[in-house]
Amino acid sequence: MRIKKVGSDSPDIIVTFKFETATSVEKFARYVDYSDRESAVLIDQVEEAFDNHLEVSSDYEKMIGYMKRDTAIVNKDERRTGLFTEWSNNISVNEMEKLKEKLSGAQLLGNNLWNPVVSFDVAYMIRVGILEYNPELEARIDRLDKVFKAAEKEKPKNPKKIYQAKKALEIEAKKRVVNQDKLKAAMQENMDRFLKSEGFDENTFWWGSVHLNTKHIHVHLSFSETKNSRKMIEVQKEIKGKIITIKEPRGKLREKNIARFKSNLFHSLEIDEEKELKILKEVEVGKHRQAILDQVTDLYDSTLLNFYLEETARHLPKDGKLNYSSNRKEFRESKAYLTAFVEEFTRTIGKKEYEAFTLATREQLTDYRQVYSKKNQFDLEQLVVKRQKTLKASLANHMLKELKKESLNHSEGLTSDFLNSKELEQVVEDLKQTKICSKELGRYKGLVEKSYAEAEEQYFKKKLRDLDRFEDMGSNIRLKNYSKRKFEQHIQLAQLKQMSRNNLSELEKEKKKYLKSEIENAREFSINQANNQMIEKKLQRLAEERILLKNTKDKALIQSIYGTNKKEVLDVIEKEEKILQIKNKIYHNNLLKNKKENIPLLKELKIIYGEEKQGKSFKNKFKPISKKRFKLKRPQKHQRFYRKNKKYRKNPILPAHKAKHSFKQALKNSHEAFQSMASFSDNELKRAQRKKRHTDEEEERER
């Protein structure tokens, strides 16, 4: 039967560890007598007994007797004590005396005494079947516990009142029906395991006692050594008023071993039904984990995955052991590509199993939220991420074994010509998260820039060819020639971008800089260059374009050039002018160091850009290629723009009012918005076209 636990942050199991050194107390062996003391039940020694109870750590020797005393132990007879050890659930009086002698010897040798206490939540004890559920009894115990705690908080303290409250609580608590054997068995099963994890050997001895005298059932444990195995450390102690330095065994224990001890106790105490449920959840996690591990070695119809694998193999060190956790300098590049492979695999081909593994893991870990950690110490998502990282490391090691088996370390690797712009962008994003060298990452950034430059060149060449379909008439010849010059500038800049900077002459570098300045729109234009001369030059160009537009009557030509109608283009020009004027004011404020006056100007710019109302999605549409080169969301937009213009070319005389304006909003915010739409990474790029052309030629020869 289940009982609801009060307080969502109350842990099911609490383990606290304390230790004493040989010099911190008078005599070790008296811990045994303290556990077995009878004076606490005598009325005429009430106050003294309670004071002794408060001073549990006054000296070592009292501990064993305290743990065995009648007020805390149920079902004790004359021949057996309430103490248990690894070999007995209730040791005899003679065995207790031998334990005291052992403990005295440990102190003489200067060894430590550790005193852990394991406390259990009442609802948890009921849930796992150790405590028989009695709602009336538990209500009385809860009430008496509150009376006892209130008495302890009173000032000045009244020892007699405290004792009477505590005694009343003990009497009720002892009425509980508790399966002590199961509790002791769990301690016996896990105590030896814990001691071994801490490096204690066969010279270690321990004992314990189940205490039922408080609201929370708890177990006192103690252990020491007949021969010290701990590291000796220097400590300063005051002896007879003098500070001296002595060596003592280290007493601190590792937190991870304590946490594992708590976890093991939890598993040992669970009832069969819950164990079965948790095992099923563990099996579910394991099933998905194995499925994704099996899947990772399959053949892939993915250019990017194969590219990462080939690059991993190509950069593998020729000697030494291969393990994903290695930080060898020779393995750094290969590890970066392998990491990128795992990330790409889990978000594509292995996505389904990876998500199923994550879901099953989250469900499994949720069961442990209240087991042995407080609420504010339990971070479910952090634990899930930790499991995910472990799985990814296993996937990486799995692939390393396969690569070694296939002897791929001598592979030449896939050429980057097999990757389109979108895939190259993904390579850059993936490698950014690794420790790959900046030179290697820069190579792919250069390839992305080159691929978009190739796309721009093709795009504006198409735009240029579209202009030739319109006849030269008096009303459109000037706008046609103006646009032709602009398209040619775009083509020339794109061609220069495809060349390595090291291969550019000084003249070509200057030309590239000039073309970039001519093409950039008002938003791209830097505030640092917004002096009067530059602003005047750009405003004159916009004024010229406005006149050309107003004098052009061919709506189809305007639609072909700008992708929208005359009115909207004129609105954009007006906004371009306003942006330039604001930037000019900000420029002068910066010179005069009046930056406070820039606040309303910058806000006005955001409103014009559309950021104030439409946020990031609109801002991303407006940003130019040069500032948004490596983002994955942008190419989809250009692909749609490209498809729209293909439809227009099939119908060159389509009336403007019937044309589709999927990017009307972007055009309102940029005079040359078509520039920022030129990069369409899903479109076949120049390199991909070359590959297809070579394939077609080979097929033709075979025929």
Coordinates of N, CA and C in Angstrom, one line a residue, residues 198-397:
E198 N 36.1 2.1 -1.5 CA 37.0 3.1 -0.9 C 38.4 2.6 -0.6
G199 N 38.7 1.4 -1.0 CA 40.0 0.8 -0.9 C 40.3 0.2 0.5
F200 N 39.3 0.0 1.3 CA 39.5 -0.8 2.6 C 39.7 -2.3 2.3
D201 N 40.6 -2.9 3.1 CA 40.9 -4.3 2.8 C 40.3 -5.2 3.9
E202 N 40.9 -6.4 4.0 CA 40.4 -7.4 4.9 C 40.6 -7.1 6.4
N203 N 41.4 -6.1 6.7 CA 41.6 -5.6 8.0 C 40.6 -4.7 8.5
T204 N 39.5 -4.4 7.7 CA 38.4 -3.6 8.1 C 37.3 -4.4 8.8
F205 N 36.7 -3.8 9.8 CA 35.5 -4.5 10.5 C 34.5 -3.5 10.7
W206 N 33.2 -3.9 10.6 CA 32.1 -3.0 10.8 C 30.9 -3.7 11.5
W207 N 30.1 -2.8 12.1 CA 28.8 -3.3 12.7 C 27.8 -2.2 12.6
G208 N 26.5 -2.6 12.8 CA 25.4 -1.7 12.7 C 24.3 -2.0 13.6
S209 N 23.3 -1.1 13.6 CA 22.1 -1.3 14.4 C 20.9 -0.5 13.8
V210 N 19.8 -1.2 13.7 CA 18.5 -0.5 13.2 C 17.9 0.2 14.4
H211 N 17.6 1.5 14.2 CA 17.0 2.3 15.2 C 15.5 2.7 14.8
L212 N 14.6 2.4 15.8 CA 13.2 2.7 15.5 C 12.6 3.7 16.5
N213 N 13.5 4.5 17.1 CA 13.0 5.3 18.2 C 12.6 6.7 17.8
T214 N 12.7 7.0 16.5 CA 12.3 8.3 16.0 C 11.3 8.2 14.9
K215 N 10.9 9.3 14.4 CA 9.9 9.3 13.3 C 10.4 8.6 12.1
H216 N 11.7 8.8 11.7 CA 12.3 8.2 10.6 C 13.1 7.0 11.0
I217 N 12.9 5.9 10.4 CA 13.7 4.7 10.7 C 15.1 4.9 10.2
H218 N 16.1 4.6 11.0 CA 17.4 4.9 10.6 C 18.4 3.7 11.0
V219 N 19.5 3.6 10.4 CA 20.5 2.6 10.7 C 21.8 3.3 11.0
H220 N 22.3 3.0 12.2 CA 23.7 3.4 12.6 C 24.7 2.4 12.2
L221 N 25.7 2.8 11.5 CA 26.8 1.9 11.1 C 28.1 2.5 11.6
S222 N 29.1 1.6 11.9 CA 30.4 2.1 12.3 C 31.4 1.1 11.7
F223 N 32.6 1.6 11.4 CA 33.7 0.7 10.9 C 35.0 1.3 11.2
S224 N 36.0 0.4 11.4 CA 37.4 0.8 11.7 C 38.3 -0.2 11.1
E225 N 39.6 -0.1 11.4 CA 40.6 -1.0 10.9 C 41.5 -1.5 11.9
T226 N 41.9 -2.8 11.8 CA 43.0 -3.3 12.7 C 44.4 -2.9 12.2
K227 N 44.4 -2.6 10.9 CA 45.7 -2.1 10.3 C 45.4 -1.0 9.4
N228 N 46.0 0.1 9.5 CA 45.6 1.3 8.7 C 46.0 1.1 7.3
S229 N 45.0 1.5 6.4 CA 45.2 1.5 4.9 C 45.1 2.9 4.3
R230 N 44.8 3.9 5.2 CA 44.5 5.2 4.7 C 45.8 6.0 4.5
K231 N 45.8 7.0 3.7 CA 46.9 7.9 3.5 C 47.1 8.8 4.7
M232 N 48.3 9.0 5.2 CA 48.6 9.8 6.3 C 48.8 11.2 5.9
I233 N 48.1 12.1 6.7 CA 48.2 13.5 6.4 C 48.6 14.3 7.7
E234 N 49.2 15.4 7.5 CA 49.6 16.3 8.7 C 48.4 17.2 9.1
V235 N 48.1 17.2 10.4 CA 47.1 18.1 11.0 C 47.6 18.8 12.2
Q236 N 47.1 19.9 12.5 CA 47.5 20.7 13.7 C 46.5 20.5 14.8
K237 N 47.0 20.2 16.0 CA 46.1 20.0 17.2 C 46.6 20.7 18.4
E238 N 45.6 21.1 19.2 CA 46.0 21.7 20.4 C 46.1 20.7 21.6
I239 N 47.2 20.6 22.2 CA 47.4 19.6 23.3 C 48.1 20.4 24.4
K240 N 47.4 20.5 25.5 CA 47.8 21.2 26.7 C 48.2 22.6 26.4
G241 N 47.3 23.3 25.6 CA 47.5 24.7 25.3 C 48.5 25.0 24.2
K242 N 49.2 23.9 23.7 CA 50.2 24.1 22.6 C 49.7 23.5 21.3
I243 N 49.9 24.2 20.2 CA 49.6 23.7 18.9 C 50.8 22.9 18.3
I244 N 50.5 21.6 18.0 CA 51.5 20.8 17.5 C 51.0 20.1 16.2
T245 N 51.9 19.7 15.4 CA 51.6 19.0 14.1 C 51.8 17.5 14.2
I246 N 50.7 16.8 14.0 CA 50.9 15.3 14.0 C 50.3 14.7 12.7
K247 N 50.6 13.4 12.5 CA 50.2 12.7 11.3 C 49.0 11.8 11.7
E248 N 47.9 11.9 11.0 CA 46.8 11.0 11.2 C 46.2 10.5 9.9
P249 N 45.6 9.3 9.9 CA 45.0 8.7 8.7 C 43.9 9.7 8.1
R250 N 43.9 9.8 6.8 CA 42.8 10.6 6.2 C 41.5 10.0 6.4
G251 N 40.5 10.8 6.8 CA 39.2 10.3 7.1 C 38.1 10.6 6.1
K252 N 38.4 11.6 5.2 CA 37.4 11.9 4.2 C 37.1 10.8 3.2
L253 N 35.9 10.6 2.9 CA 35.5 9.6 1.9 C 35.0 10.2 0.6
R254 N 35.0 9.5 -0.5 CA 34.6 10.1 -1.8 C 33.1 10.1 -2.0
E255 N 32.7 11.3 -2.4 CA 31.2 11.6 -2.6 C 30.6 10.6 -3.6
K256 N 31.3 10.2 -4.7 CA 30.8 9.3 -5.7 C 30.5 7.9 -5.1
N257 N 31.4 7.5 -4.2 CA 31.2 6.2 -3.6 C 30.0 6.2 -2.6
I258 N 29.8 7.3 -1.9 CA 28.7 7.5 -1.0 C 27.4 7.5 -1.8
A259 N 27.4 8.2 -2.9 CA 26.2 8.3 -3.8 C 25.9 6.9 -4.3
R260 N 26.9 6.1 -4.7 CA 26.7 4.8 -5.3 C 26.2 3.8 -4.2
F261 N 26.6 4.0 -2.9 CA 26.2 3.3 -1.8 C 24.7 3.5 -1.6
K262 N 24.2 4.7 -1.7 CA 22.8 5.1 -1.5 C 22.0 4.5 -2.7
S263 N 22.5 4.6 -3.9 CA 21.8 4.0 -5.0 C 21.7 2.5 -4.9
N264 N 22.7 1.8 -4.5 CA 22.7 0.4 -4.3 C 21.7 0.0 -3.2
L265 N 21.6 0.7 -2.2 CA 20.6 0.5 -1.1 C 19.2 0.6 -1.7
F266 N 19.0 1.6 -2.5 CA 17.7 1.8 -3.1 C 17.3 0.6 -3.9
H267 N 18.2 0.1 -4.7 CA 17.9 -1.1 -5.6 C 17.7 -2.3 -4.7
S268 N 18.4 -2.5 -3.6 CA 18.3 -3.7 -2.8 C 17.0 -3.7 -2.1
L269 N 16.5 -2.6 -1.7 CA 15.3 -2.5 -0.9 C 13.9 -2.5 -1.6
E270 N 14.0 -2.3 -2.9 CA 12.7 -2.2 -3.7 C 12.0 -3.6 -3.7
I271 N 10.7 -3.5 -3.7 CA 9.9 -4.7 -3.8 C 10.0 -5.2 -5.2
D272 N 9.6 -6.5 -5.4 CA 9.8 -7.2 -6.7 C 9.0 -6.5 -7.8
E273 N 7.8 -6.0 -7.6 CA 7.0 -5.4 -8.6 C 7.7 -4.1 -9.2
E274 N 8.3 -3.3 -8.3 CA 8.9 -2.1 -8.7 C 10.2 -2.4 -9.4
K275 N 10.9 -3.4 -8.9 CA 12.1 -3.9 -9.5 C 11.9 -4.3 -11.0
E276 N 10.8 -5.0 -11.1 CA 10.4 -5.5 -12.4 C 10.1 -4.4 -13.4
L277 N 9.4 -3.4 -12.9 CA 9.1 -2.2 -13.7 C 10.3 -1.4 -14.1
K278 N 11.3 -1.3 -13.2 CA 12.5 -0.5 -13.5 C 13.4 -1.3 -14.4
I279 N 13.4 -2.7 -14.2 CA 14.2 -3.5 -15.1 C 13.7 -3.4 -16.5
L280 N 12.3 -3.4 -16.7 CA 11.7 -3.2 -18.0 C 12.1 -1.9 -18.6
K281 N 12.2 -0.8 -17.8 CA 12.6 0.5 -18.3 C 14.1 0.5 -18.7
E282 N 14.9 -0.2 -17.9 CA 16.3 -0.3 -18.2 C 16.5 -1.1 -19.5
V283 N 15.7 -2.2 -19.7 CA 15.7 -3.0 -20.9 C 15.3 -2.1 -22.1
E284 N 14.3 -1.3 -21.9 CA 13.9 -0.4 -23.0 C 15.0 0.6 -23.4
V285 N 15.7 1.1 -22.4 CA 16.8 2.0 -22.8 C 17.9 1.2 -23.5
G286 N 18.2 0.0 -23.0 CA 19.3 -0.8 -23.6 C 18.9 -1.2 -25.0
K287 N 17.6 -1.5 -25.2 CA 17.2 -1.9 -26.6 C 17.4 -0.8 -27.6
H288 N 17.0 0.4 -27.3 CA 17.2 1.5 -28.2 C 18.7 1.9 -28.4
R289 N 19.5 1.7 -27.3 CA 20.9 2.0 -27.3 C 21.6 1.0 -28.3
Q290 N 21.2 -0.3 -28.2 CA 21.8 -1.3 -29.0 C 21.4 -1.1 -30.5
A291 N 20.1 -0.7 -30.7 CA 19.6 -0.5 -32.0 C 20.4 0.6 -32.8
I292 N 20.7 1.7 -32.1 CA 21.4 2.8 -32.7 C 22.9 2.4 -32.9
L293 N 23.4 1.6 -32.0 CA 24.8 1.1 -32.2 C 24.9 0.2 -33.4
D294 N 23.9 -0.7 -33.6 CA 23.9 -1.6 -34.7 C 23.7 -0.8 -36.0
Q295 N 22.9 0.2 -35.9 CA 22.5 1.0 -37.1 C 23.7 1.9 -37.6
V296 N 24.6 2.3 -36.7 CA 25.6 3.2 -37.1 C 26.6 2.6 -38.0
T297 N 26.7 1.3 -38.1 CA 27.7 0.6 -39.0 C 27.1 0.2 -40.3
D298 N 25.8 0.6 -40.6 CA 25.2 0.3 -41.9 C 25.8 1.2 -43.0
L299 N 25.4 0.9 -44.2 CA 25.8 1.7 -45.3 C 24.8 2.9 -45.4
Y300 N 25.3 4.1 -45.8 CA 24.5 5.3 -45.8 C 24.4 5.9 -47.2
D301 N 23.2 6.3 -47.4 CA 22.9 7.1 -48.7 C 23.0 8.5 -48.3
S302 N 24.1 8.9 -47.7 CA 24.3 10.3 -47.3 C 25.7 10.8 -47.6
T303 N 25.8 11.7 -48.5 CA 27.1 12.3 -48.9 C 27.9 12.8 -47.7
L304 N 27.1 13.5 -46.8 CA 27.8 14.2 -45.7 C 28.3 13.2 -44.7
L305 N 27.5 12.2 -44.4 CA 28.0 11.1 -43.4 C 29.2 10.4 -44.0
N306 N 29.2 10.1 -45.2 CA 30.3 9.4 -45.9 C 31.6 10.3 -45.9
F307 N 31.3 11.6 -46.1 CA 32.4 12.6 -46.1 C 33.1 12.6 -44.8
Y308 N 32.3 12.7 -43.7 CA 32.9 12.8 -42.4 C 33.7 11.5 -42.1
L309 N 33.1 10.3 -42.5 CA 33.9 9.1 -42.2 C 35.2 9.0 -43.0
E310 N 35.1 9.5 -44.2 CA 36.4 9.4 -45.0 C 37.4 10.4 -44.5
E311 N 37.0 11.6 -44.0 CA 37.9 12.5 -43.4 C 38.4 12.0 -42.1
T312 N 37.6 11.3 -41.3 CA 38.0 10.7 -40.1 C 39.1 9.7 -40.3
A313 N 38.9 8.8 -41.3 CA 39.9 7.8 -41.7 C 41.1 8.4 -42.2
R314 N 41.0 9.5 -43.0 CA 42.2 10.1 -43.7 C 43.1 10.7 -42.7
H315 N 42.5 11.2 -41.5 CA 43.3 11.9 -40.5 C 43.8 11.0 -39.4
L316 N 43.4 9.7 -39.4 CA 43.7 8.9 -38.3 C 45.2 8.7 -38.1
P317 N 45.7 8.7 -36.9 CA 47.2 8.5 -36.7 C 47.5 7.0 -37.1
K318 N 48.7 6.8 -37.6 CA 49.0 5.5 -38.1 C 49.4 4.5 -37.0
D319 N 49.7 5.0 -35.8 CA 50.1 4.1 -34.8 C 49.4 4.5 -33.5
G320 N 49.5 3.6 -32.5 CA 48.9 3.8 -31.2 C 47.4 3.3 -31.1
K321 N 46.9 3.2 -29.9 CA 45.6 2.7 -29.7 C 44.6 3.8 -30.1
L322 N 43.4 3.4 -30.6 CA 42.4 4.4 -31.0 C 41.2 4.3 -30.0
N323 N 40.9 5.4 -29.3 CA 39.8 5.5 -28.4 C 39.3 6.9 -28.5
Y324 N 37.9 7.1 -28.5 CA 37.3 8.4 -28.6 C 37.7 9.3 -27.5
S325 N 38.0 8.8 -26.3 CA 38.3 9.6 -25.2 C 39.8 10.1 -25.2
S326 N 40.5 9.7 -26.2 CA 41.9 10.1 -26.3 C 42.0 11.6 -26.6
N327 N 43.0 12.2 -26.0 CA 43.3 13.6 -26.4 C 44.7 13.8 -27.0
R328 N 45.1 12.7 -27.7 CA 46.4 12.8 -28.4 C 46.3 13.9 -29.5
K329 N 47.4 14.6 -29.6 CA 47.5 15.7 -30.6 C 47.3 15.1 -32.0
E330 N 47.8 13.9 -32.3 CA 47.7 13.4 -33.6 C 46.3 12.9 -34.0
F331 N 45.5 12.8 -32.9 CA 44.1 12.3 -33.1 C 43.1 13.4 -33.2
R332 N 43.6 14.7 -33.0 CA 42.7 15.8 -32.8 C 41.8 16.0 -34.1
E333 N 42.4 16.1 -35.2 CA 41.6 16.3 -36.4 C 40.6 15.2 -36.7
S334 N 41.1 14.0 -36.6 CA 40.3 12.8 -36.8 C 39.1 12.8 -35.9
K335 N 39.4 13.1 -34.6 CA 38.3 13.1 -33.6 C 37.3 14.2 -33.9
A336 N 37.7 15.3 -34.4 CA 36.8 16.4 -34.8 C 35.8 15.9 -35.9
Y337 N 36.3 15.3 -36.9 CA 35.4 14.7 -38.0 C 34.5 13.6 -37.4
L338 N 35.1 12.8 -36.5 CA 34.3 11.7 -36.0 C 33.1 12.3 -35.1
T339 N 33.4 13.3 -34.4 CA 32.4 14.0 -33.6 C 31.3 14.5 -34.5
A340 N 31.7 15.2 -35.6 CA 30.8 15.7 -36.5 C 29.9 14.6 -37.1
F341 N 30.5 13.5 -37.4 CA 29.8 12.3 -38.0 C 28.7 11.9 -37.0
V342 N 29.0 11.7 -35.7 CA 28.1 11.2 -34.7 C 26.9 12.2 -34.6
E343 N 27.2 13.5 -34.6 CA 26.2 14.5 -34.5 C 25.2 14.5 -35.7
E344 N 25.8 14.4 -36.9 CA 25.0 14.3 -38.1 C 24.2 13.0 -38.1
F345 N 24.8 11.9 -37.7 CA 24.1 10.6 -37.7 C 22.8 10.7 -36.7
T346 N 23.0 11.2 -35.5 CA 21.9 11.2 -34.6 C 20.8 12.2 -34.9
R347 N 21.1 13.1 -35.8 CA 20.0 14.1 -36.2 C 19.4 13.7 -37.6
T348 N 19.9 12.6 -38.2 CA 19.4 12.2 -39.5 C 19.0 10.7 -39.5
I349 N 19.9 9.9 -39.9 CA 19.5 8.5 -40.1 C 19.2 7.8 -38.7
G350 N 19.9 8.1 -37.7 CA 19.7 7.5 -36.4 C 18.7 8.3 -35.5
K351 N 18.1 9.3 -36.1 CA 17.2 10.2 -35.3 C 16.1 9.5 -34.5
K352 N 15.4 8.6 -35.2 CA 14.3 7.9 -34.6 C 14.7 7.1 -33.3
E353 N 15.8 6.3 -33.5 CA 16.2 5.5 -32.4 C 16.9 6.4 -31.3
Y354 N 17.6 7.4 -31.7 CA 18.2 8.3 -30.7 C 17.1 9.0 -29.9
E355 N 16.1 9.5 -30.5 CA 15.0 10.1 -29.8 C 14.3 9.1 -28.8
A356 N 14.1 7.9 -29.3 CA 13.5 6.9 -28.5 C 14.4 6.5 -27.3
F357 N 15.7 6.5 -27.5 CA 16.6 6.3 -26.4 C 16.5 7.4 -25.4
T358 N 16.5 8.6 -25.9 CA 16.4 9.8 -25.0 C 15.1 9.8 -24.1
L359 N 14.0 9.4 -24.8 CA 12.7 9.4 -24.1 C 12.7 8.3 -23.0
A360 N 13.2 7.1 -23.4 CA 13.3 6.0 -22.4 C 14.2 6.3 -21.3
T361 N 15.3 7.0 -21.6 CA 16.2 7.4 -20.5 C 15.6 8.4 -19.6
R362 N 14.9 9.3 -20.1 CA 14.3 10.4 -19.3 C 13.2 9.7 -18.3
E363 N 12.5 8.8 -18.9 CA 11.4 8.1 -18.1 C 12.1 7.2 -17.0
Q364 N 13.2 6.6 -17.3 CA 13.9 5.8 -16.3 C 14.5 6.6 -15.2
L365 N 15.1 7.8 -15.6 CA 15.8 8.6 -14.6 C 14.7 9.3 -13.7
T366 N 13.6 9.6 -14.3 CA 12.5 10.3 -13.5 C 12.1 9.5 -12.2
D367 N 12.2 8.2 -12.3 CA 11.9 7.3 -11.1 C 12.9 7.6 -10.0
Y368 N 14.0 8.1 -10.3 CA 15.0 8.3 -9.2 C 15.0 9.7 -8.7
R369 N 14.1 10.6 -9.1 CA 14.1 12.0 -8.7 C 14.1 12.1 -7.2
Q370 N 13.3 11.4 -6.5 CA 13.2 11.5 -5.1 C 13.8 10.4 -4.3
V371 N 14.7 9.6 -4.9 CA 15.2 8.5 -4.2 C 16.4 8.8 -3.3
Y372 N 17.4 9.5 -3.8 CA 18.5 9.8 -2.9 C 19.1 11.1 -3.2
S373 N 18.3 12.1 -3.6 CA 18.7 13.5 -3.8 C 17.6 14.4 -3.5
K374 N 17.9 15.6 -3.0 CA 16.9 16.6 -2.8 C 16.5 17.2 -4.2
K375 N 15.4 17.8 -4.2 CA 14.8 18.3 -5.5 C 15.7 19.3 -6.1
N376 N 16.3 20.2 -5.4 CA 17.1 21.2 -6.0 C 18.5 20.7 -6.4
Q377 N 18.8 19.4 -6.0 CA 20.1 18.8 -6.4 C 19.9 17.8 -7.6
F378 N 18.7 17.6 -8.0 CA 18.4 16.6 -9.0 C 18.1 17.4 -10.3
D379 N 19.0 17.3 -11.3 CA 18.8 18.0 -12.6 C 18.6 16.9 -13.6
L380 N 17.3 16.6 -13.9 CA 17.0 15.5 -14.8 C 17.6 15.7 -16.2
E381 N 17.5 16.9 -16.7 CA 18.0 17.2 -18.1 C 19.5 17.0 -18.2
Q382 N 20.2 17.5 -17.1 CA 21.6 17.3 -17.1 C 22.0 15.8 -17.1
L383 N 21.3 15.0 -16.3 CA 21.5 13.6 -16.3 C 21.2 12.9 -17.7
V384 N 20.2 13.4 -18.3 CA 19.8 12.9 -19.7 C 21.0 13.2 -20.7
V385 N 21.4 14.5 -20.6 CA 22.5 14.9 -21.5 C 23.8 14.1 -21.2
K386 N 24.0 13.8 -20.0 CA 25.2 12.9 -19.6 C 25.1 11.6 -20.3
R387 N 23.9 11.0 -20.2 CA 23.6 9.7 -20.9 C 23.8 9.8 -22.4
Q388 N 23.3 10.9 -22.9 CA 23.4 11.1 -24.4 C 24.9 11.2 -24.8
K389 N 25.7 11.9 -24.0 CA 27.1 12.0 -24.3 C 27.8 10.6 -24.3
T390 N 27.4 9.8 -23.3 CA 28.0 8.5 -23.1 C 27.6 7.6 -24.4
L391 N 26.4 7.7 -24.8 CA 25.9 7.0 -26.0 C 26.7 7.5 -27.2
K392 N 26.9 8.8 -27.4 CA 27.6 9.3 -28.6 C 29.1 8.8 -28.5
A393 N 29.7 8.8 -27.3 CA 31.0 8.3 -27.2 C 31.1 6.8 -27.7
S394 N 30.1 6.0 -27.3 CA 30.0 4.6 -27.7 C 29.9 4.5 -29.2
L395 N 29.0 5.4 -29.8 CA 28.9 5.4 -31.3 C 30.2 5.7 -32.0
A396 N 30.9 6.6 -31.4 CA 32.2 7.0 -32.0 C 33.2 5.9 -31.9
N397 N 33.3 5.2 -30.8 CA 34.2 4.1 -30.6 C 33.8 2.9 -31.5

